[in-house]
PDB file of C-alpha atoms and ligand atoms in Angstrom:
ATOM      1  CA  MET A   1     110.732 127.948  74.744  1.00  0.00           C
ATOM      2  CA  VAL A   2     109.289 127.061  78.123  1.00  0.00           C
ATOM      3  CA  SER A   3     108.110 129.981  80.266  1.00  0.00           C
ATOM      4  CA  GLU A   4     110.039 130.837  83.437  1.00  0.00           C
ATOM      5  CA  PRO A   5     108.797 129.020  86.571  1.00  0.00           C
ATOM      6  CA  PRO A   6     107.595 131.191  89.504  1.00  0.00           C
ATOM      7  CA  ALA A   7     110.353 132.749  91.610  1.00  0.00           C
ATOM      8  CA  GLY A   8     112.122 130.347  93.937  1.00  0.00           C
ATOM      9  CA  ILE A   9     111.134 127.230  92.005  1.00  0.00           C
ATOM     10  CA  GLU A  10     113.922 125.254  90.500  1.00  0.00           C
ATOM     11  CA  LEU A  11     112.880 122.714  87.938  1.00  0.00           C
ATOM     12  CA  PHE A  12     114.821 119.604  87.098  1.00  0.00           C
ATOM     13  CA  CYS A  13     114.388 117.451  84.012  1.00  0.00           C
ATOM     14  CA  PRO A  14     112.192 114.462  84.995  1.00  0.00           C
ATOM     15  CA  GLU A  15     114.356 112.135  82.900  1.00  0.00           C
ATOM     16  CA  CYS A  16     117.944 113.151  83.682  1.00  0.00           C
ATOM     17  CA  ASP A  17     117.678 115.548  86.666  1.00  0.00           C
ATOM     18  CA  TYR A  18     119.378 118.354  84.724  1.00  0.00           C
ATOM     19  CA  ASN A  19     118.716 121.771  86.303  1.00  0.00           C
ATOM     20  CA  LEU A  20     116.457 123.620  83.877  1.00  0.00           C
ATOM     21  CA  ARG A  21     117.263 127.118  85.186  1.00  0.00           C
ATOM     22  CA  GLY A  22     117.535 129.713  82.413  1.00  0.00           C
ATOM     23  CA  LEU A  23     116.224 127.294  79.843  1.00  0.00           C
ATOM     24  CA  THR A  24     116.064 128.754  76.325  1.00  0.00           C
ATOM     25  CA  SER A  25     114.452 125.934  74.337  1.00  0.00           C
ATOM     26  CA  ASP A  26     111.549 123.528  74.834  1.00  0.00           C
ATOM     27  CA  ARG A  27     113.898 120.566  75.053  1.00  0.00           C
ATOM     28  CA  CYS A  28     116.177 119.426  77.857  1.00  0.00           C
ATOM     29  CA  PRO A  29     119.728 120.383  76.784  1.00  0.00           C
ATOM     30  CA  GLU A  30     121.074 117.234  78.436  1.00  0.00           C
ATOM     31  CA  CYS A  31     118.782 114.391  77.303  1.00  0.00           C
ATOM     32  CA  GLY A  32     116.594 116.088  74.672  1.00  0.00           C
ATOM     33  CA  LEU A  33     113.282 115.393  76.472  1.00  0.00           C
ATOM     34  CA  LYS A  34     110.478 117.579  75.095  1.00  0.00           C
ATOM     35  CA  LEU A  35     109.381 119.835  77.953  1.00  0.00           C
ATOM     36  CA  ASP A  36     106.100 121.053  76.445  1.00  0.00           C
ATOM     37  CA  PHE A  37     104.161 119.417  79.308  1.00  0.00           C
ATOM     38  CA  ILE A  38     105.325 122.229  81.620  1.00  0.00           C
ATOM     39  CA  ASP A  39     103.298 124.785  79.646  1.00  0.00           C
ATOM     40  CA  ALA A  40     100.486 122.465  78.532  1.00  0.00           C
ATOM     41  CA  PRO A  41      97.103 124.212  78.917  1.00  0.00           C
ATOM     42  CA  GLU A  42      95.500 121.152  80.517  1.00  0.00           C
ATOM     43  CA  SER A  43      96.379 119.442  83.766  1.00  0.00           C
ATOM     44  CA  PRO A  44      98.017 115.999  83.297  1.00  0.00           C
ATOM     45  CA  VAL A  45      95.824 114.764  86.178  1.00  0.00           C
ATOM     46  CA  PRO A  46      92.551 113.628  84.529  1.00  0.00           C
ATOM     47  CA  TRP A  47      90.689 113.920  87.878  1.00  0.00           C
ATOM     48  CA  GLU A  48      91.276 117.693  87.840  1.00  0.00           C
ATOM     49  CA  ARG A  49      89.173 117.850  84.657  1.00  0.00           C
ATOM     50  CA  ARG A  50      86.257 115.834  86.091  1.00  0.00           C
ATOM     51  CA  ALA A  51      83.810 118.758  85.745  1.00  0.00           C
ATOM     52  CA  GLN A  52      84.225 118.695  81.954  1.00  0.00           C
ATOM     53  CA  LEU A  53      84.877 115.003  81.307  1.00  0.00           C
ATOM     54  CA  GLY A  54      82.823 113.293  84.004  1.00  0.00           C
ATOM     55  CA  ARG A  55      83.768 111.821  87.366  1.00  0.00           C
ATOM     56  CA  LEU A  56      83.650 108.134  86.519  1.00  0.00           C
ATOM     57  CA  ARG A  57      85.815 108.407  83.441  1.00  0.00           C
ATOM     58  CA  THR A  58      88.439 110.739  84.933  1.00  0.00           C
ATOM     59  CA  TYR A  59      88.613 108.719  88.165  1.00  0.00           C
ATOM     60  CA  TRP A  60      89.541 105.517  86.357  1.00  0.00           C
ATOM     61  CA  GLN A  61      91.832 107.348  83.929  1.00  0.00           C
ATOM     62  CA  THR A  62      93.686 108.762  86.927  1.00  0.00           C
ATOM     63  CA  VAL A  63      93.881 105.333  88.594  1.00  0.00           C
ATOM     64  CA  PHE A  64      95.272 103.861  85.350  1.00  0.00           C
ATOM     65  CA  LEU A  65      97.865 106.639  84.988  1.00  0.00           C
ATOM     66  CA  VAL A  66      99.036 106.309  88.591  1.00  0.00           C
ATOM     67  CA  LEU A  67      99.307 102.516  88.393  1.00  0.00           C
ATOM     68  CA  PHE A  68     100.798 102.023  84.944  1.00  0.00           C
ATOM     69  CA  ARG A  69     102.281 105.403  83.926  1.00  0.00           C
ATOM     70  CA  THR A  70     103.563 106.472  87.327  1.00  0.00           C
ATOM     71  CA  LYS A  71     106.542 108.433  86.053  1.00  0.00           C
ATOM     72  CA  LEU A  72     104.403 110.272  83.499  1.00  0.00           C
ATOM     73  CA  PHE A  73     101.803 111.044  86.185  1.00  0.00           C
ATOM     74  CA  CYS A  74     104.488 112.506  88.458  1.00  0.00           C
ATOM     75  CA  ARG A  75     105.263 115.146  85.800  1.00  0.00           C
ATOM     76  CA  ALA A  76     102.181 116.849  87.285  1.00  0.00           C
ATOM     77  CA  MET A  77     104.702 118.188  89.826  1.00  0.00           C
ATOM     78  CA  TYR A  78     105.879 120.637  87.126  1.00  0.00           C
ATOM     79  CA  ARG A  79     102.581 122.540  87.089  1.00  0.00           C
ATOM     80  CA  PRO A  80     100.237 123.874  89.789  1.00  0.00           C
ATOM     81  CA  VAL A  81      98.277 121.041  91.437  1.00  0.00           C
ATOM     82  CA  SER A  82      94.796 121.297  92.952  1.00  0.00           C
ATOM     83  CA  TYR A  83      94.955 120.211  96.606  1.00  0.00           C
ATOM     84  CA  ARG A  84      91.142 120.100  96.811  1.00  0.00           C
ATOM     85  CA  ALA A  85      90.898 117.726  93.852  1.00  0.00           C
ATOM     86  CA  ALA A  86      93.570 115.466  95.388  1.00  0.00           C
ATOM     87  CA  ARG A  87      91.678 115.253  98.708  1.00  0.00           C
ATOM     88  CA  ARG A  88      88.457 114.486  96.822  1.00  0.00           C
ATOM     89  CA  PHE A  89      90.284 111.680  95.051  1.00  0.00           C
ATOM     90  CA  GLN A  90      91.396 110.335  98.448  1.00  0.00           C
ATOM     91  CA  TYR A  91      87.809 110.417  99.835  1.00  0.00           C
ATOM     92  CA  VAL A  92      86.376 108.728  96.746  1.00  0.00           C
ATOM     93  CA  THR A  93      89.050 106.019  96.961  1.00  0.00           C
ATOM     94  CA  VAL A  94      88.323 105.410 100.665  1.00  0.00           C
ATOM     95  CA  LEU A  95      84.578 105.165  99.935  1.00  0.00           C
ATOM     96  CA  HIS A  96      85.360 102.822  97.086  1.00  0.00           C
ATOM     97  CA  THR A  97      87.411 100.556  99.373  1.00  0.00           C
ATOM     98  CA  LEU A  98      84.678 100.585 102.034  1.00  0.00           C
ATOM     99  CA  ALA A  99      82.118  99.664  99.361  1.00  0.00           C
ATOM    100  CA  ALA A 100      84.352  96.765  98.243  1.00  0.00           C
ATOM    101  CA  LEU A 101      84.662  95.503 101.833  1.00  0.00           C
ATOM    102  CA  PHE A 102      80.900  95.813 102.280  1.00  0.00           C
ATOM    103  CA  LEU A 103      80.383  93.893  99.044  1.00  0.00           C
ATOM    104  CA  GLY A 104      82.671  91.205 100.465  1.00  0.00           C
ATOM    105  CA  LEU A 105      80.544  90.981 103.628  1.00  0.00           C
ATOM    106  CA  LEU A 106      77.352  90.846 101.570  1.00  0.00           C
ATOM    107  CA  SER A 107      78.771  87.969  99.546  1.00  0.00           C
ATOM    108  CA  LEU A 108      79.676  86.191 102.816  1.00  0.00           C
ATOM    109  CA  GLN A 109      76.155  86.720 104.089  1.00  0.00           C
ATOM    110  CA  TRP A 110      74.806  85.287 100.857  1.00  0.00           C
ATOM    111  CA  GLN A 111      77.155  82.298 100.875  1.00  0.00           C
ATOM    112  CA  ARG A 112      76.778  81.446 104.561  1.00  0.00           C
ATOM    113  CA  PRO A 113      73.969  83.355 106.307  1.00  0.00           C
ATOM    114  CA  ASP A 114      75.145  82.228 109.767  1.00  0.00           C
ATOM    115  CA  LEU A 115      78.792  83.309 109.354  1.00  0.00           C
ATOM    116  CA  LEU A 116      78.291  87.044 110.012  1.00  0.00           C
ATOM    117  CA  GLN A 117      76.254  86.219 113.120  1.00  0.00           C
ATOM    118  CA  GLN A 118      79.064  83.985 114.335  1.00  0.00           C
ATOM    119  CA  LEU A 119      81.457  86.909 113.839  1.00  0.00           C
ATOM    120  CA  TRP A 120      78.995  89.278 115.612  1.00  0.00           C
ATOM    121  CA  LEU A 121      78.927  91.409 112.463  1.00  0.00           C
ATOM    122  CA  THR A 122      75.256  92.366 112.434  1.00  0.00           C
ATOM    123  CA  GLY A 123      73.422  95.530 113.436  1.00  0.00           C
ATOM    124  CA  TRP A 124      75.350  98.118 115.453  1.00  0.00           C
ATOM    125  CA  PRO A 125      78.671  96.249 115.621  1.00  0.00           C
ATOM    126  CA  LEU A 126      78.666  96.176 111.811  1.00  0.00           C
ATOM    127  CA  VAL A 127      78.056  99.952 111.649  1.00  0.00           C
ATOM    128  CA  ALA A 128      80.805 100.529 114.240  1.00  0.00           C
ATOM    129  CA  VAL A 129      83.294  98.322 112.381  1.00  0.00           C
ATOM    130  CA  GLY A 130      82.432 100.151 109.139  1.00  0.00           C
ATOM    131  CA  ALA A 131      82.977 103.571 110.749  1.00  0.00           C
ATOM    132  CA  ILE A 132      86.284 102.532 112.374  1.00  0.00           C
ATOM    133  CA  THR A 133      87.507 100.984 109.113  1.00  0.00           C
ATOM    134  CA  GLY A 134      86.589 104.207 107.271  1.00  0.00           C
ATOM    135  CA  LEU A 135      88.518 106.312 109.802  1.00  0.00           C
ATOM    136  CA  ALA A 136      91.510 103.957 109.655  1.00  0.00           C
ATOM    137  CA  LEU A 137      91.524 104.142 105.849  1.00  0.00           C
ATOM    138  CA  LEU A 138      91.351 107.956 105.961  1.00  0.00           C
ATOM    139  CA  ALA A 139      94.306 108.049 108.360  1.00  0.00           C
ATOM    140  CA  LEU A 140      96.314 105.520 106.351  1.00  0.00           C
ATOM    141  CA  THR A 141      95.717 107.248 103.016  1.00  0.00           C
ATOM    142  CA  GLY A 142      96.762 110.574 104.573  1.00  0.00           C
ATOM    143  CA  LEU A 143      99.845 109.196 106.330  1.00  0.00           C
ATOM    144  CA  PRO A 144     102.283 109.571 103.359  1.00  0.00           C
ATOM    145  CA  SER A 145     101.597 113.330 103.224  1.00  0.00           C
ATOM    146  CA  TYR A 146     103.797 113.771 106.334  1.00  0.00           C
ATOM    147  CA  PHE A 147     106.796 112.582 104.322  1.00  0.00           C
ATOM    148  CA  PHE A 148     106.138 114.544 101.147  1.00  0.00           C
ATOM    149  CA  HIS A 149     107.133 118.080 102.164  1.00  0.00           C
ATOM    150  CA  PRO A 150     110.894 117.860 102.711  1.00  0.00           C
ATOM    151  CA  ARG A 151     112.634 121.127 103.517  1.00  0.00           C
ATOM    152  CA  TRP A 152     114.995 120.936 100.559  1.00  0.00           C
ATOM    153  CA  LEU A 153     112.084 121.516  98.162  1.00  0.00           C
ATOM    154  CA  PRO A 154     110.789 125.074  97.612  1.00  0.00           C
ATOM    155  CA  VAL A 155     107.473 125.624  99.443  1.00  0.00           C
ATOM    156  CA  GLU A 156     105.448 125.650  96.203  1.00  0.00           C
ATOM    157  CA  LEU A 157     106.907 122.263  95.203  1.00  0.00           C
ATOM    158  CA  GLN A 158     106.318 120.902  98.734  1.00  0.00           C
ATOM    159  CA  ASN A 159     102.644 121.851  98.382  1.00  0.00           C
ATOM    160  CA  ARG A 160     102.430 120.134  95.013  1.00  0.00           C
ATOM    161  CA  ALA A 161     104.120 116.969  96.318  1.00  0.00           C
ATOM    162  CA  VAL A 162     101.763 116.808  99.329  1.00  0.00           C
ATOM    163  CA  ALA A 163      98.718 117.188  97.060  1.00  0.00           C
ATOM    164  CA  LEU A 164      99.984 114.614  94.558  1.00  0.00           C
ATOM    165  CA  CYS A 165     100.814 112.010  97.215  1.00  0.00           C
ATOM    166  CA  TYR A 166      97.066 111.521  97.855  1.00  0.00           C
ATOM    167  CA  TYR A 167      96.893 110.061  94.351  1.00  0.00           C
ATOM    168  CA  ALA A 168      99.352 107.342  95.446  1.00  0.00           C
ATOM    169  CA  ASN A 169      96.337 105.660  97.082  1.00  0.00           C
ATOM    170  CA  ALA A 170      94.984 104.735  93.648  1.00  0.00           C
ATOM    171  CA  PRO A 171      95.846 100.996  94.089  1.00  0.00           C
ATOM    172  CA  LEU A 172      93.057 100.794  96.703  1.00  0.00           C
ATOM    173  CA  ALA A 173      90.624 101.295  93.822  1.00  0.00           C
ATOM    174  CA  ALA A 174      91.427  97.682  92.911  1.00  0.00           C
ATOM    175  CA  SER A 175      90.236  96.391  96.307  1.00  0.00           C
ATOM    176  CA  ALA A 176      86.948  95.236  94.721  1.00  0.00           C
ATOM    177  CA  LEU A 177      89.068  92.356  93.363  1.00  0.00           C
ATOM    178  CA  VAL A 178      89.013  90.800  96.849  1.00  0.00           C
ATOM    179  CA  PRO A 179      85.236  90.179  97.167  1.00  0.00           C
ATOM    180  CA  LEU A 180      85.024  89.425  93.449  1.00  0.00           C
ATOM    181  CA  ALA A 181      87.601  86.639  93.890  1.00  0.00           C
ATOM    182  CA  SER A 182      85.597  85.132  96.741  1.00  0.00           C
ATOM    183  CA  ILE A 183      82.340  85.293  94.751  1.00  0.00           C
ATOM    184  CA  ALA A 184      84.032  83.764  91.679  1.00  0.00           C
ATOM    185  CA  ALA A 185      85.550  80.960  93.780  1.00  0.00           C
ATOM    186  CA  TYR A 186      82.176  80.256  95.357  1.00  0.00           C
ATOM    187  CA  HIS A 187      80.611  79.958  91.906  1.00  0.00           C
ATOM    188  CA  ALA A 188      83.437  77.769  90.616  1.00  0.00           C
ATOM    189  CA  VAL A 189      83.620  75.245  93.479  1.00  0.00           C
ATOM    190  CA  GLY A 190      80.287  75.671  95.244  1.00  0.00           C
ATOM    191  CA  PRO A 191      79.877  75.826  99.018  1.00  0.00           C
ATOM    192  CA  PRO A 192      82.494  73.646 100.720  1.00  0.00           C
ATOM    193  CA  ARG A 193      81.692  72.543 104.239  1.00  0.00           C
ATOM    194  CA  ASP A 194      84.640  74.427 105.655  1.00  0.00           C
ATOM    195  CA  LEU A 195      84.199  77.807 104.025  1.00  0.00           C
ATOM    196  CA  GLN A 196      86.654  79.878 106.099  1.00  0.00           C
ATOM    197  CA  PRO A 197      89.973  78.318 104.956  1.00  0.00           C
ATOM    198  CA  VAL A 198      88.821  78.466 101.329  1.00  0.00           C
ATOM    199  CA  LEU A 199      87.874  82.130 101.741  1.00  0.00           C
ATOM    200  CA  VAL A 200      91.273  82.957 103.214  1.00  0.00           C
ATOM    201  CA  LEU A 201      93.007  81.068 100.418  1.00  0.00           C
ATOM    202  CA  VAL A 202      90.982  82.806  97.699  1.00  0.00           C
ATOM    203  CA  THR A 203      91.061  86.364  99.054  1.00  0.00           C
ATOM    204  CA  ALA A 204      94.704  86.400 100.181  1.00  0.00           C
ATOM    205  CA  PRO A 205      96.332  86.792  96.700  1.00  0.00           C
ATOM    206  CA  PRO A 206      94.259  89.831  95.603  1.00  0.00           C
ATOM    207  CA  THR A 207      94.682  91.419  99.065  1.00  0.00           C
ATOM    208  CA  VAL A 208      98.456  90.968  98.928  1.00  0.00           C
ATOM    209  CA  LEU A 209      98.468  92.268  95.328  1.00  0.00           C
ATOM    210  CA  VAL A 210      96.622  95.483  96.300  1.00  0.00           C
ATOM    211  CA  LEU A 211      98.919  96.057  99.311  1.00  0.00           C
ATOM    212  CA  LEU A 212     102.077  95.451  97.236  1.00  0.00           C
ATOM    213  CA  MET A 213     100.860  97.826  94.510  1.00  0.00           C
ATOM    214  CA  TRP A 214     100.099 100.463  97.156  1.00  0.00           C
ATOM    215  CA  TRP A 215     103.580 100.106  98.630  1.00  0.00           C
ATOM    216  CA  SER A 216     105.232 100.174  95.208  1.00  0.00           C
ATOM    217  CA  ILE A 217     103.368 103.345  94.174  1.00  0.00           C
ATOM    218  CA  TRP A 218     104.331 105.121  97.444  1.00  0.00           C
ATOM    219  CA  ASN A 219     107.914 104.190  96.709  1.00  0.00           C
ATOM    220  CA  GLN A 220     107.782 105.425  93.094  1.00  0.00           C
ATOM    221  CA  PHE A 221     106.044 108.678  94.054  1.00  0.00           C
ATOM    222  CA  ALA A 222     108.828 109.324  96.572  1.00  0.00           C
ATOM    223  CA  LYS A 223     111.409 108.595  93.884  1.00  0.00           C
ATOM    224  CA  TYR A 224     109.902 110.909  91.251  1.00  0.00           C
ATOM    225  CA  LEU A 225     108.582 113.707  93.492  1.00  0.00           C
ATOM    226  CA  LEU A 226     111.227 113.988  96.208  1.00  0.00           C
ATOM    227  CA  ARG A 227     114.309 112.890  94.264  1.00  0.00           C
ATOM    228  CA  ARG A 228     116.485 112.021  97.279  1.00  0.00           C
ATOM    229  CA  PRO A 229     117.451 108.392  97.991  1.00  0.00           C
ATOM    230  CA  THR A 230     117.378 108.895 101.776  1.00  0.00           C
ATOM    231  CA  ARG A 231     113.770 110.120 101.755  1.00  0.00           C
ATOM    232  CA  VAL A 232     112.782 107.393  99.301  1.00  0.00           C
ATOM    233  CA  ALA A 233     114.247 104.819 101.723  1.00  0.00           C
ATOM    234  CA  VAL A 234     112.293 106.406 104.606  1.00  0.00           C
ATOM    235  CA  VAL A 235     109.037 106.192 102.637  1.00  0.00           C
ATOM    236  CA  THR A 236     109.781 102.634 101.484  1.00  0.00           C
ATOM    237  CA  TRP A 237     110.802 101.113 104.802  1.00  0.00           C
ATOM    238  CA  LEU A 238     109.244 103.336 107.480  1.00  0.00           C
ATOM    239  CA  LEU A 239     105.794 103.888 106.025  1.00  0.00           C
ATOM    240  CA  PRO A 240     104.592 100.216 106.079  1.00  0.00           C
ATOM    241  CA  PRO A 241     105.407  99.592 109.792  1.00  0.00           C
ATOM    242  CA  LEU A 242     104.018 103.042 110.685  1.00  0.00           C
ATOM    243  CA  GLY A 243     100.842 102.196 108.776  1.00  0.00           C
ATOM    244  CA  LEU A 244     100.559  98.891 110.640  1.00  0.00           C
ATOM    245  CA  LEU A 245     101.078 100.612 114.001  1.00  0.00           C
ATOM    246  CA  LEU A 246      98.486 103.267 113.157  1.00  0.00           C
ATOM    247  CA  THR A 247      95.970 100.606 112.095  1.00  0.00           C
ATOM    248  CA  ALA A 248      96.592  98.574 115.250  1.00  0.00           C
ATOM    249  CA  PHE A 249      96.173 101.729 117.367  1.00  0.00           C
ATOM    250  CA  LEU A 250      92.966 102.791 115.595  1.00  0.00           C
ATOM    251  CA  LEU A 251      91.487  99.314 115.977  1.00  0.00           C
ATOM    252  CA  ALA A 252      92.664  98.823 119.569  1.00  0.00           C
ATOM    253  CA  VAL A 253      91.333 102.114 120.999  1.00  0.00           C
ATOM    254  CA  PRO A 254      87.619 101.502 120.181  1.00  0.00           C
ATOM    255  CA  ALA A 255      87.994  97.859 121.285  1.00  0.00           C
ATOM    256  CA  LEU A 256      89.438  98.983 124.660  1.00  0.00           C
ATOM    257  CA  VAL A 257      86.708 101.627 125.073  1.00  0.00           C
ATOM    258  CA  ALA A 258      84.035  98.977 124.329  1.00  0.00           C
ATOM    259  CA  LEU A 259      85.661  96.598 126.836  1.00  0.00           C
ATOM    260  CA  TYR A 260      85.772  99.366 129.474  1.00  0.00           C
ATOM    261  CA  ILE A 261      82.083 100.197 128.947  1.00  0.00           C
ATOM    262  CA  ALA A 262      81.188  96.484 129.076  1.00  0.00           C
ATOM    263  CA  LEU A 263      83.098  96.109 132.371  1.00  0.00           C
ATOM    264  CA  ILE A 264      81.335  99.144 133.907  1.00  0.00           C
ATOM    265  CA  VAL A 265      77.931  97.905 132.748  1.00  0.00           C
ATOM    266  CA  SER A 266      78.563  94.410 134.149  1.00  0.00           C
ATOM    267  CA  SER A 267      79.825  95.819 137.484  1.00  0.00           C
ATOM    268  CA  LEU A 268      76.634  97.903 137.868  1.00  0.00           C
ATOM    269  CA  ARG A 269      74.423  94.846 137.553  1.00  0.00           C
TER     270      ARG A 269
HETATM  271 ZN1   ZN B 301     116.884 115.769  80.601  1.00  0.00          ZN
END
């Protein structure tokens, strides 16, 4: 027998959507799914047990669960979820992505020492680009949370869905594939005279893969956590253009400010 959920929370079977109100056994009366996970003593989110099991291990276990056992991971909605742990996971994932991008730049520097200078990516501009990219990633990874507290869910479930949606950023943990692909290609074919087109060709597939996985996980989280086709459609089709707009805005504002300052400085001369 599964214990009664807190007042005001209605639970539905994750497999068949059957309303589990007044449940008297530990199995779903409709589809027979074993519901013992609702009362399990341990959180199904490995990252919430990082103090006991270690950060590195639980981080990658969580990434694996989100990517390949998405439906199972979303059963976390049936128990209390730690918002703090979810935000930590988001920060670690953003740092991870920044580190991967930095690794990519380092590999560029190593392959063609003059390329970063040509792109003006040395010294302060590099620090500024890093900071802006970090801010943009923070905003982008937090953007889905605005869609994950629909009014038709009880407040407690809204809070859980908002916390869990930060885990939907797990695909970004694979962004190290992008610089690794460029380094591997460089080792395989050596330095071609025209490096840029080769770099674009080599790094495009892993970049597209990471973005597609990210989009697919957003979509699946909406499906399993929010359970309404209209909201799933909103997340699937509205979130990508909104993300693009937000990125463009975050990149354009500092560029315009820099241009403005440059104009003032040049007019004072
Ligand atoms: Zn069921």
